[in-house]
Short mmCIF file of C-alpha atoms in Angstrom, two decimals:
data_model
loop_
_atom_site.label_atom_id
_atom_site.label_comp_id
_atom_site.label_asym_id
_atom_site.label_seq_id
_atom_site.Cartn_x
_atom_site.Cartn_y
_atom_site.Cartn_z
CA MET A 294 0.00 0.00 0.00
CA ALA A 295 1.30 3.46 -0.91
CA VAL A 296 2.19 5.73 1.97
CA HIS A 297 0.27 8.98 1.86
CA SER A 298 2.26 12.02 2.82
CA HIS A 299 1.07 15.43 3.94
CA ALA A 300 1.55 16.57 0.34
CA ASP A 301 -1.61 14.66 -0.59
CA HIS A 302 -3.64 17.35 1.15
CA PRO A 303 -1.74 20.61 0.83
CA HIS A 304 -3.00 24.00 1.83
CA PRO A 305 -1.29 26.06 -0.86
CA HIS A 306 -1.19 29.81 -1.07
CA HIS A 307 -2.46 30.65 -4.53
CA LEU A 308 -4.31 29.37 -7.53
CA ALA A 309 -1.15 28.47 -9.43
CA GLU A 310 -0.04 26.18 -6.62
CA GLN A 311 -3.33 24.35 -6.79
CA ILE A 312 -2.73 23.11 -10.33
CA PRO A 313 -0.51 20.05 -10.20
CA PRO A 314 2.29 19.99 -12.79
CA ILE A 315 1.39 18.15 -15.99
CA GLN A 316 2.78 14.63 -16.00
CA PHE A 317 4.09 13.17 -19.24
CA GLU A 318 4.95 9.52 -19.70
CA SER A 319 7.47 8.40 -22.30
CA THR A 320 6.61 4.88 -23.36
CA GLY A 321 8.71 2.29 -25.02
CA LEU A 322 9.19 -1.48 -25.19
CA ASP A 323 12.01 -3.48 -23.63
CA ASP A 324 13.55 -6.60 -25.13
CA ASN A 325 10.80 -8.81 -23.73
CA GLY A 326 8.07 -6.67 -25.23
CA SER A 327 6.92 -5.23 -21.90
CA GLU A 328 5.99 -1.59 -21.72
CA THR A 329 8.45 0.84 -20.13
CA VAL A 330 7.11 4.02 -18.60
CA GLY A 331 9.05 7.16 -17.76
CA ARG A 332 12.23 7.24 -15.76
CA ARG A 333 13.13 7.14 -12.12
CA ASP A 334 13.91 10.54 -10.62
CA SER A 335 17.27 9.31 -9.41
CA LEU A 336 18.41 8.57 -12.98
CA ALA A 337 18.90 12.32 -13.40
CA SER A 338 22.00 11.92 -11.20
CA GLY A 339 23.09 8.63 -12.78
CA ALA A 340 21.93 6.38 -9.97
CA GLY A 341 18.93 4.23 -9.13
CA LEU A 342 17.32 1.00 -10.23
CA ALA A 343 14.83 0.42 -13.03
CA ARG A 344 11.69 -1.56 -12.54
CA SER A 345 8.96 -3.03 -14.75
CA SER A 346 5.77 -1.06 -15.25
CA SER A 347 3.79 -4.22 -14.60
CA GLY A 348 4.65 -3.94 -10.88
CA ASP A 349 2.81 -2.44 -7.98
CA GLU A 350 -0.14 -0.23 -9.05
CA ASP A 351 0.15 1.97 -5.98
CA ALA A 352 3.72 2.83 -6.87
CA ASP A 353 2.64 3.75 -10.39
CA THR A 354 -0.03 6.01 -8.98
CA ALA A 355 2.54 7.71 -6.78
CA ALA A 356 4.73 8.19 -9.81
CA GLU A 357 1.91 9.79 -11.79
CA LYS A 358 1.39 12.22 -8.95
CA GLY A 359 5.03 13.16 -9.05
CA GLU A 360 5.69 12.22 -5.40
CA PRO A 361 9.36 12.46 -4.44
CA GLY A 362 11.18 9.19 -4.54
CA SER A 363 8.46 7.32 -6.38
CA PRO A 364 9.55 4.83 -9.06
CA ARG A 365 9.06 5.99 -12.62
CA THR A 366 11.03 3.52 -14.73
CA GLY A 367 10.51 0.33 -16.63
CA GLY A 368 12.98 -2.17 -18.14
CA HIS A 369 15.47 -4.45 -16.39
CA ASP A 370 18.64 -2.46 -15.90
CA LEU A 371 20.11 1.01 -15.63
CA GLU A 372 21.55 1.07 -19.13
CA LYS A 373 18.23 0.39 -20.82
CA ALA A 374 16.42 2.94 -18.66
CA ALA A 375 19.08 5.52 -19.34
CA SER A 376 18.68 4.93 -23.07
CA LEU A 377 15.04 6.16 -23.01
CA PRO A 378 14.28 9.41 -24.88
CA HIS A 379 15.24 12.55 -22.99
CA SER A 380 12.46 14.78 -24.38
CA ALA A 381 10.33 14.37 -21.24
CA PRO A 382 12.02 15.81 -18.15
CA PRO A 383 11.42 13.98 -14.85
CA ALA A 384 8.42 15.37 -12.99
CA ASP A 385 10.52 16.21 -9.91
CA ASP A 386 13.43 17.72 -11.85
CA PHE A 387 12.35 21.31 -11.08
CA PRO A 388 14.82 24.13 -11.75
CA ASP A 389 13.65 25.95 -8.59
CA GLY A 390 15.39 29.12 -9.67
CA GLY A 391 17.57 30.63 -12.33
CA TRP A 392 16.91 33.26 -14.95
CA ARG A 393 14.50 31.14 -17.00
CA ALA A 394 12.34 30.10 -14.06
CA TRP A 395 12.10 33.57 -12.54
CA SER A 396 11.30 35.10 -15.91
CA VAL A 397 8.24 32.83 -16.00
CA VAL A 398 7.20 34.16 -12.58
CA ALA A 399 7.69 37.75 -13.78
CA GLY A 400 5.54 37.11 -16.85
CA ALA A 401 2.81 35.43 -14.80
CA TRP A 402 2.90 38.41 -12.42
CA CYS A 403 2.20 40.68 -15.40
CA ILE A 404 -0.87 38.59 -16.28
CA SER A 405 -2.11 38.69 -12.68
CA PHE A 406 -1.62 42.48 -12.68
CA THR A 407 -3.62 43.00 -15.86
CA SER A 408 -6.39 40.42 -15.45
CA TRP A 409 -7.57 40.88 -11.86
CA GLY A 410 -6.17 44.38 -11.40
CA TYR A 411 -8.14 45.75 -14.34
CA SER A 412 -11.31 43.81 -13.48
CA ASN A 413 -11.24 45.03 -9.87
CA SER A 414 -11.01 48.66 -11.00
CA PHE A 415 -14.39 48.69 -12.74
CA GLY A 416 -15.87 50.82 -9.98
CA VAL A 417 -14.05 53.78 -11.53
CA PHE A 418 -15.80 53.16 -14.86
CA GLN A 419 -19.13 52.63 -13.07
CA THR A 420 -18.93 56.18 -11.74
CA TYR A 421 -17.65 57.71 -14.99
CA TYR A 422 -20.20 56.02 -17.26
CA ALA A 423 -23.07 57.16 -15.02
CA ASP A 424 -21.98 60.78 -15.53
CA HIS A 425 -21.05 60.64 -19.21
CA GLN A 426 -21.64 58.09 -22.01
CA LEU A 427 -24.25 56.02 -20.18
CA SER A 428 -25.97 58.69 -18.10
CA SER A 429 -29.36 57.58 -19.41
CA TYR A 430 -28.86 54.02 -18.16
CA THR A 431 -29.49 52.64 -14.67
CA SER A 432 -26.77 51.49 -12.27
CA SER A 433 -27.87 47.92 -12.92
CA ASP A 434 -27.45 48.31 -16.69
CA ILE A 435 -23.94 49.71 -16.29
CA SER A 436 -22.88 47.07 -13.77
CA TRP A 437 -23.68 44.30 -16.28
CA ILE A 438 -20.55 45.37 -18.16
CA GLY A 439 -18.27 44.91 -15.17
CA SER A 440 -19.97 41.77 -13.92
CA PHE A 441 -19.72 40.14 -17.35
CA GLN A 442 -16.02 40.99 -17.46
CA LEU A 443 -15.51 39.44 -14.01
CA ALA A 444 -17.53 36.35 -14.92
CA MET A 445 -15.44 35.79 -18.04
CA VAL A 446 -12.23 35.76 -15.97
CA LEU A 447 -13.65 32.87 -13.95
CA ALA A 448 -15.63 30.99 -16.59
CA CYS A 449 -12.86 30.86 -19.19
CA ALA A 450 -10.64 29.00 -16.72
CA PHE A 451 -12.71 25.88 -17.42
CA LEU A 452 -11.53 25.61 -21.04
CA ALA A 453 -8.25 27.53 -20.73
CA GLY A 454 -6.99 25.01 -18.20
CA LYS A 455 -7.58 22.18 -20.66
CA ALA A 456 -5.82 24.10 -23.42
CA PHE A 457 -2.86 24.68 -21.09
CA ASP A 458 -2.68 20.96 -20.35
CA ALA A 459 -2.55 20.33 -24.10
CA GLY A 460 0.43 22.66 -24.52
CA TYR A 461 -1.23 25.71 -26.09
CA ILE A 462 -0.08 28.32 -23.57
CA LYS A 463 1.73 30.49 -26.15
CA TYR A 464 -1.36 30.52 -28.36
CA LEU A 465 -3.53 31.51 -25.38
CA LEU A 466 -1.27 34.41 -24.42
CA CYS A 467 -1.03 35.70 -28.00
CA ALA A 468 -4.82 35.48 -28.30
CA ALA A 469 -5.18 37.42 -25.04
CA LEU A 470 -2.88 40.10 -26.44
CA CYS A 471 -5.08 40.46 -29.52
CA PHE A 472 -8.32 40.56 -27.50
CA TYR A 473 -6.91 43.21 -25.15
CA ALA A 474 -5.77 45.36 -28.08
CA ALA A 475 -9.12 45.09 -29.85
CA GLY A 476 -11.15 45.63 -26.69
CA MET A 477 -9.27 48.56 -25.19
CA PHE A 478 -8.64 50.55 -28.33
CA GLY A 479 -12.25 49.91 -29.32
CA LEU A 480 -13.40 51.09 -25.89
CA ALA A 481 -11.52 54.38 -26.33
CA ASN A 482 -13.85 55.29 -29.21
CA ALA A 483 -17.03 53.67 -27.86
CA THR A 484 -20.00 55.91 -27.19
CA GLN A 485 -22.96 53.52 -27.08
CA TYR A 486 -23.85 50.84 -24.55
CA TRP A 487 -23.45 47.86 -26.86
CA GLN A 488 -20.07 49.11 -28.02
CA ILE A 489 -18.80 49.46 -24.46
CA PHE A 490 -20.22 46.05 -23.51
CA LEU A 491 -18.51 44.25 -26.38
CA ALA A 492 -15.20 46.08 -25.93
CA GLN A 493 -14.82 46.04 -22.17
CA GLY A 494 -17.14 43.28 -20.98
CA LEU A 495 -16.63 40.67 -23.66
CA SER A 496 -13.24 41.32 -25.29
CA CYS A 497 -11.27 42.38 -22.20
CA GLY A 498 -13.00 39.77 -20.05
CA LEU A 499 -12.17 37.03 -22.54
CA ALA A 500 -8.55 38.20 -22.72
CA ALA A 501 -8.16 38.03 -18.95
CA GLY A 502 -9.94 34.69 -18.73
CA ILE A 503 -7.84 32.80 -21.25
CA ALA A 504 -4.55 34.19 -19.91
CA PHE A 505 -4.74 34.08 -16.12
CA LEU A 506 -5.07 30.40 -15.21
CA PRO A 507 -2.50 29.10 -17.76
CA ALA A 508 0.05 31.78 -16.83
CA ALA A 509 -0.35 31.17 -13.11
CA SER A 510 -0.26 27.39 -13.56
CA SER A 511 3.00 27.54 -15.49
CA VAL A 512 4.83 28.61 -12.31
CA SER A 513 4.24 25.14 -10.87
CA HIS A 514 6.26 23.67 -13.75
CA TRP A 515 9.39 25.51 -12.69
CA PHE A 516 9.30 25.54 -8.88
CA LYS A 517 8.78 22.97 -6.17
CA ARG A 518 11.02 23.57 -3.14
CA ARG A 519 10.79 27.36 -3.59
CA ARG A 520 7.26 27.35 -4.96
CA ALA A 521 5.78 29.26 -2.01
CA THR A 522 8.26 32.09 -2.59
CA ALA A 523 7.49 32.24 -6.30
CA LEU A 524 3.74 32.16 -5.76
CA GLY A 525 3.94 34.71 -2.97
CA PHE A 526 5.47 37.12 -5.46
CA LEU A 527 2.86 36.21 -8.07
CA ALA A 528 0.01 36.86 -5.61
CA THR A 529 0.96 40.52 -5.30
CA GLY A 530 0.27 41.19 -8.99
CA SER A 531 -3.51 41.39 -8.79
CA SER A 532 -3.48 43.62 -5.72
CA ILE A 533 -0.87 46.01 -7.11
CA GLY A 534 -2.81 46.15 -10.38
CA GLY A 535 -5.88 46.99 -8.32
CA ILE A 536 -3.96 49.95 -6.91
CA VAL A 537 -2.39 51.25 -10.12
CA TYR A 538 -5.40 51.05 -12.46
CA PRO A 539 -7.90 53.01 -10.30
CA ILE A 540 -5.42 55.79 -9.48
CA MET A 541 -4.29 56.03 -13.09
CA GLN A 542 -7.85 56.16 -14.44
CA ASN A 543 -9.24 58.59 -11.87
CA ARG A 544 -6.42 61.07 -12.35
CA MET A 545 -6.26 60.86 -16.15
CA PHE A 546 -10.02 61.10 -16.68
CA GLN A 547 -9.77 64.61 -15.25
CA SER A 548 -6.61 65.67 -17.09
CA VAL A 549 -6.67 64.09 -20.58
CA GLY A 550 -10.22 62.76 -20.94
CA PHE A 551 -11.71 59.34 -21.51
CA GLU A 552 -10.19 58.44 -24.89
CA TRP A 553 -6.54 58.96 -24.01
CA THR A 554 -7.00 57.51 -20.55
CA VAL A 555 -8.23 54.25 -22.02
CA ARG A 556 -5.47 54.31 -24.63
CA ALA A 557 -2.84 54.83 -21.93
CA VAL A 558 -4.30 51.91 -19.98
CA ALA A 559 -4.22 49.89 -23.20
CA PHE A 560 -0.54 50.64 -23.81
CA LEU A 561 0.32 49.57 -20.26
CA THR A 562 -1.77 46.40 -20.44
CA ILE A 563 -0.56 45.32 -23.87
CA ALA A 564 3.07 45.90 -22.87
CA LEU A 565 2.69 43.70 -19.80
CA VAL A 566 0.84 40.94 -21.66
CA GLY A 567 3.50 41.12 -24.38
CA ILE A 568 6.20 40.53 -21.75
CA ALA A 569 4.22 37.54 -20.50
CA ALA A 570 3.87 36.12 -24.02
CA LEU A 571 7.66 36.23 -24.39
CA THR A 572 8.60 34.82 -20.99
CA VAL A 573 5.85 32.46 -19.81
CA ASN A 574 6.04 28.87 -20.99
CA SER A 575 5.30 25.39 -19.70
CA ARG A 576 8.29 23.15 -18.98
CA LEU A 577 6.83 19.68 -19.33
CA PRO A 578 5.44 18.24 -22.58
CA PRO A 579 1.68 18.30 -23.13
CA LYS A 580 -0.70 15.57 -22.17
CA LYS A 581 -3.80 14.27 -23.88
CA ILE A 582 -7.01 16.12 -23.06
CA GLY A 583 -9.52 13.91 -21.28
CA ASN A 584 -13.24 14.42 -20.82
CA ILE A 585 -13.82 18.19 -20.73
CA PHE A 586 -17.24 18.14 -19.09
CA ASP A 587 -16.73 15.78 -16.17
CA PHE A 588 -19.17 16.50 -13.35
CA ARG A 589 -18.40 13.48 -11.17
CA PRO A 590 -16.97 15.68 -8.37
CA LEU A 591 -20.53 16.96 -7.82
CA ARG A 592 -21.35 13.59 -6.24
CA GLU A 593 -19.37 14.64 -3.15
CA ARG A 594 -21.50 16.31 -0.51
CA SER A 595 -18.72 18.48 0.90
CA PHE A 596 -17.67 19.76 -2.53
CA VAL A 597 -21.26 20.60 -3.52
CA LEU A 598 -21.75 22.48 -0.24
CA PHE A 599 -18.54 24.41 -0.85
CA ILE A 600 -19.55 25.37 -4.41
CA ALA A 601 -22.94 26.56 -3.15
CA ALA A 602 -21.29 28.61 -0.40
CA GLU A 603 -18.81 30.42 -2.61
CA SER A 604 -21.41 31.04 -5.32
CA ILE A 605 -23.85 32.69 -2.92
CA ILE A 606 -21.06 34.78 -1.38
CA MET A 607 -20.13 35.99 -4.87
CA LEU A 608 -23.68 37.32 -5.30
CA GLY A 609 -23.00 40.06 -2.78
CA LEU A 610 -19.24 40.38 -2.25
CA TYR A 611 -18.40 42.68 -5.16
CA THR A 612 -21.08 45.30 -4.47
CA PRO A 613 -18.68 47.57 -2.52
CA TYR A 614 -16.06 47.22 -5.27
CA PHE A 615 -18.53 48.60 -7.82
CA TYR A 616 -20.37 51.25 -5.78
CA ILE A 617 -18.08 52.58 -3.06
CA GLN A 618 -16.97 55.59 -5.12
CA ASP A 619 -20.57 56.46 -6.02
CA TYR A 620 -21.73 56.19 -2.42
CA GLY A 621 -18.90 58.28 -0.98
CA ARG A 622 -19.40 61.00 -3.54
CA ALA A 623 -23.19 61.04 -3.00
CA HIS A 624 -22.68 61.57 0.73
CA GLY A 625 -20.21 64.41 0.54
CA VAL A 626 -16.97 62.55 1.07
CA SER A 627 -14.01 64.46 -0.35
CA PRO A 628 -13.14 63.50 -3.95
CA ASN A 629 -9.51 63.23 -2.84
CA VAL A 630 -10.59 60.27 -0.69
CA THR A 631 -13.24 58.65 -2.87
CA GLN A 632 -11.01 58.46 -5.94
CA TYR A 633 -8.46 56.48 -3.90
CA SER A 634 -10.99 54.23 -2.15
CA LEU A 635 -10.64 51.36 -4.63
CA ALA A 636 -6.86 51.62 -4.52
CA ILE A 637 -6.90 51.41 -0.71
CA LEU A 638 -9.32 48.48 -0.81
CA ASN A 639 -7.15 46.54 -3.27
CA GLY A 640 -3.99 47.47 -1.38
CA ALA A 641 -5.40 46.00 1.84
CA SER A 642 -6.22 42.81 -0.05
CA ILE A 643 -2.48 42.12 -0.39
CA PHE A 644 -2.38 41.28 3.31
CA GLY A 645 -5.75 39.53 3.03
CA ARG A 646 -4.27 37.17 0.46
CA ILE A 647 -1.05 36.40 2.33
CA ILE A 648 -1.77 36.24 6.07
CA PRO A 649 -4.93 34.02 6.05
CA ASN A 650 -3.28 31.62 3.61
CA TRP A 651 -0.24 31.41 5.86
CA LEU A 652 -2.50 30.57 8.81
CA ALA A 653 -4.37 28.03 6.68
CA ASP A 654 -1.18 25.97 6.34
CA THR A 655 -1.48 25.24 10.06
CA TYR A 656 -5.19 25.38 10.83
CA GLY A 657 -6.74 24.41 7.48
CA PRO A 658 -8.29 26.65 4.80
CA LEU A 659 -11.94 26.13 5.76
CA THR A 660 -11.13 26.95 9.38
CA ILE A 661 -9.71 30.31 8.31
CA LEU A 662 -11.98 31.08 5.34
CA THR A 663 -15.26 30.71 7.23
CA PRO A 664 -14.73 33.49 9.82
CA GLN A 665 -13.19 35.75 7.15
CA CYS A 666 -16.39 35.52 5.09
CA PHE A 667 -18.51 36.21 8.18
CA ILE A 668 -16.44 39.35 8.78
CA SER A 669 -17.01 40.48 5.18
CA GLY A 670 -20.78 40.01 5.57
CA ILE A 671 -20.90 41.93 8.85
CA LEU A 672 -18.83 44.77 7.37
CA MET A 673 -21.31 45.15 4.53
CA PHE A 674 -24.03 45.94 7.10
CA CYS A 675 -21.67 48.60 8.46
CA PHE A 676 -21.09 50.12 5.02
CA ILE A 677 -23.88 52.70 5.28
CA PRO A 678 -22.83 54.40 8.54
CA MET A 679 -19.07 54.02 8.03
CA CYS A 680 -18.69 55.37 4.50
CA LYS A 681 -20.37 58.74 5.10
CA SER A 682 -17.11 60.27 6.32
CA GLU A 683 -13.51 60.28 5.14
CA ALA A 684 -12.19 58.40 8.17
CA GLY A 685 -15.00 55.83 8.13
CA LEU A 686 -14.60 55.16 4.42
CA ILE A 687 -10.86 54.58 4.79
CA VAL A 688 -11.35 52.22 7.74
CA PHE A 689 -14.02 50.28 5.83
CA THR A 690 -11.87 49.88 2.71
CA ILE A 691 -8.94 48.56 4.76
CA LEU A 692 -11.01 46.05 6.73
CA PHE A 693 -13.15 44.91 3.82
CA GLY A 694 -10.13 44.68 1.50
CA PHE A 695 -8.42 42.35 3.98
CA SER A 696 -11.41 40.06 4.53
CA SER A 697 -12.55 39.89 0.89
CA GLY A 698 -8.97 39.25 -0.27
CA ALA A 699 -8.99 36.06 1.80
CA TYR A 700 -12.14 34.85 0.01
CA VAL A 701 -10.71 35.33 -3.46
CA SER A 702 -7.35 33.73 -2.74
CA MET A 703 -8.51 30.82 -0.59
CA MET A 704 -11.11 29.28 -2.87
CA PRO A 705 -8.47 27.20 -4.71
CA ALA A 706 -6.67 26.34 -1.45
CA THR A 707 -9.90 25.02 0.04
CA THR A 708 -10.60 23.03 -3.11
CA ALA A 709 -7.21 21.37 -2.64
CA SER A 710 -8.09 20.37 0.93
CA LEU A 711 -11.28 18.72 -0.38
CA THR A 712 -9.43 16.82 -3.10
CA LYS A 713 -8.16 13.28 -2.50
CA ASP A 714 -6.55 12.72 -5.91
CA MET A 715 -4.31 15.70 -6.67
CA ARG A 716 -4.33 14.83 -10.37
CA GLN A 717 -7.96 16.00 -10.43
CA LEU A 718 -7.26 19.30 -8.69
CA GLY A 719 -7.02 21.45 -11.82
CA HIS A 720 -10.33 20.16 -13.13
CA ARG A 721 -12.08 20.56 -9.77
CA THR A 722 -10.82 24.14 -9.40
CA SER A 723 -12.01 25.12 -12.87
CA LEU A 724 -15.37 23.42 -12.16
CA LEU A 725 -15.74 25.56 -9.03
CA PHE A 726 -14.91 28.71 -11.00
CA LEU A 727 -17.46 27.79 -13.67
CA PHE A 728 -20.32 27.77 -11.15
CA VAL A 729 -19.08 30.83 -9.27
CA SER A 730 -18.85 32.77 -12.56
CA ILE A 731 -22.62 32.46 -13.05
CA PHE A 732 -23.23 34.26 -9.76
CA ALA A 733 -20.45 36.76 -10.45
CA LEU A 734 -22.35 37.67 -13.61
CA THR A 735 -25.63 38.39 -11.80
CA GLY A 736 -24.55 39.69 -8.37
CA THR A 737 -23.77 43.36 -9.00
CA PRO A 738 -26.59 43.86 -11.56
CA ILE A 739 -29.02 42.63 -8.89
CA SER A 740 -27.55 45.17 -6.47
CA GLY A 741 -27.88 47.85 -9.15
CA ALA A 742 -31.51 46.96 -9.80
CA ILE A 743 -32.27 47.21 -6.07
CA LEU A 744 -30.40 50.53 -5.97
CA SER A 745 -32.62 51.89 -8.74
CA ARG A 746 -35.68 51.29 -6.54
CA ASP A 747 -34.02 52.44 -3.31
CA PRO A 748 -31.37 55.12 -3.96
CA SER A 749 -30.42 55.17 -0.26
CA TYR A 750 -28.18 52.12 -0.85
CA LYS A 751 -29.61 50.45 2.26
CA SER A 752 -31.57 47.72 0.51
CA SER A 753 -28.74 47.03 -1.93
CA LEU A 754 -26.02 46.76 0.71
CA PHE A 755 -28.15 44.87 3.23
CA SER A 756 -29.22 42.28 0.65
CA SER A 757 -25.61 41.86 -0.49
CA GLY A 758 -24.49 41.44 3.11
CA ALA A 759 -27.24 38.85 3.64
CA PHE A 760 -25.97 36.85 0.65
CA VAL A 761 -22.45 36.85 2.07
CA LEU A 762 -23.67 35.73 5.51
CA VAL A 763 -25.81 32.92 4.05
CA GLY A 764 -22.81 31.72 2.06
CA SER A 765 -20.71 31.89 5.23
CA VAL A 766 -23.21 29.63 7.00
CA LEU A 767 -22.82 27.13 4.16
CA ASN A 768 -19.05 27.40 4.56
CA ALA A 769 -19.51 26.50 8.22
CA ALA A 770 -21.67 23.53 7.18
CA THR A 771 -18.92 22.42 4.79
CA TRP A 772 -16.39 22.71 7.62
CA TRP A 773 -18.61 20.54 9.85
CA VAL A 774 -19.01 17.82 7.19
CA VAL A 775 -15.32 17.72 6.32
CA SER A 776 -14.21 17.75 9.97
CA LYS A 777 -16.41 14.71 10.60
CA GLU A 778 -14.97 12.91 7.56
CA LYS A 779 -11.34 13.64 8.48
CA GLY A 780 -11.70 13.35 12.23
CA THR A 781 -10.12 16.75 12.93
CA ARG A 782 -11.40 20.28 13.27
CA TRP A 783 -8.43 21.78 11.40
CA VAL A 784 -9.71 21.36 7.84
#
C-alpha cells in the first residue's frame, strides 16, 4: 500500500499552486516486449534502479502524482532505462530558480496584474459612465458590463486550463494580447452601450480569462522547493494592479479625458501581456485532453456544499467594489478620498491574500476562510454608517479589503483540501470557478436593480451582506461535514 504524505492534502497559497504539474509519460518497449514508462527521478544523477511497469499499481499512482522518490522507470537495468528518450524531463526535476524560471514568474505576475487588477477597478468606470456616455442608463445596466467581465475571468478557466494541459499556452497568451488590443482601443472610441459592452465586458473579459489560469499554472512547472516564494510574489500582482489602475484612471479622466486615458491603460496592459507572451512557458510536454465536461466531483456532498457557499457569497461580495466611489461622492466625502478608495481596498487585499493563507497551512483553509467571510458580511451591514465620512470610508476599505482578499485567494486552497486525488485538482478548481462565474455575472446587476428602486443604498447593501452571511453559514456547514470525515477540526 502506498504511503500517503502530507503533500496529498496541501493547503497552498495561490491558484497556481493548486494546479498540479502536468505529468508526461514516455513509453517504449524493452527486449521482452513489456511496456516501459518514464524514468526514475534518481536517474537524473546517474543512480537508481529500473523496474517493470507491470509492478505495484500503488507505486505507479505515486509516480503519476510526481511524489518524491516514487519509481518511474521500466525495463530491467540502468543502461536500458538511461537509453530512453530525454524529451520528457522527470516530474521532480524542477529548476527551482535561475533566470529562465524567474522570468516565467515575472511574466505570470504581469498577467495577474492586468487580469484581476483591471477587473477590480471597474468601480471607476461605473462612476464615470453614469456621468457621461451612459448617463441615461441605470446602475444595474452599467454594472452588467463589469460583472460580465468578471464572470469571463472565472468561466474561461474551465476551457483555458484544458488548453494549457494540451500545450497551447503560447497561443492563449497571444490570443489574449489580440483581445486586449481590440477591446481597449475599441473602448476608447465607444460611445454607445453595446459598443462598451462588447469592448470592455466581452473582449477584455475574454482576454483576462484565457490568460490568467495558464500563466499562473506555469509557475508550478518551474518551482517545487521554492514554490511558495514564487507564488507569494505572483500573488501581489492582482493587488498592485488593483492599486495602479484606479489611481491612473481617476487622475487621467480629469486631465486628458476618456479616450486617451483608455489608450494609456491599453498601452500599459498590452506591454505587460506582451512581456508575459515572451517569458511564460510550460516546462513539461503536453498531455492528452480527457473528458472536458466531467461532473463526477458533484457527487461529493462536501464539494457541492462548498460550491454553493462560494457562489452565494459571490452574489454580494463585489457590491462595494462597484459602488463605493458612487456612495462616498453622494454623501459628501471628499473626492480626494473617494477616488483612492478602490486603490486602498485593493492594497489592503495584499495582506488579506497572504496572512490568512499562511495561517491556513497550520489550521486548514476552511477553518480560516469561514470566519473571514462572516467578517465580510458583517462589514457590509456597516457600510452605510461608516462610509459617510472620510475616516470611516478609509477604515471600511482597509477592513473589507483584507477580509474579501482572503475569500478570493482561498477558494483554490480550500478546493485542494477537499481533493483526495491531486491529479484531479485542476479540473475541480475550474469546475468551481465555472459555477461561481454564473453568480459573479448576476450579483452586481441585482444590487444595481435594487439601488434603482431604493437610492439610499440600504436595501442594496443589506441584501448583499445577507448573501455573504448565508454563504458563510454554508461554509460552516462544509467545515462541519469535512471535519467529521477527516476526524479533525483543522480542515
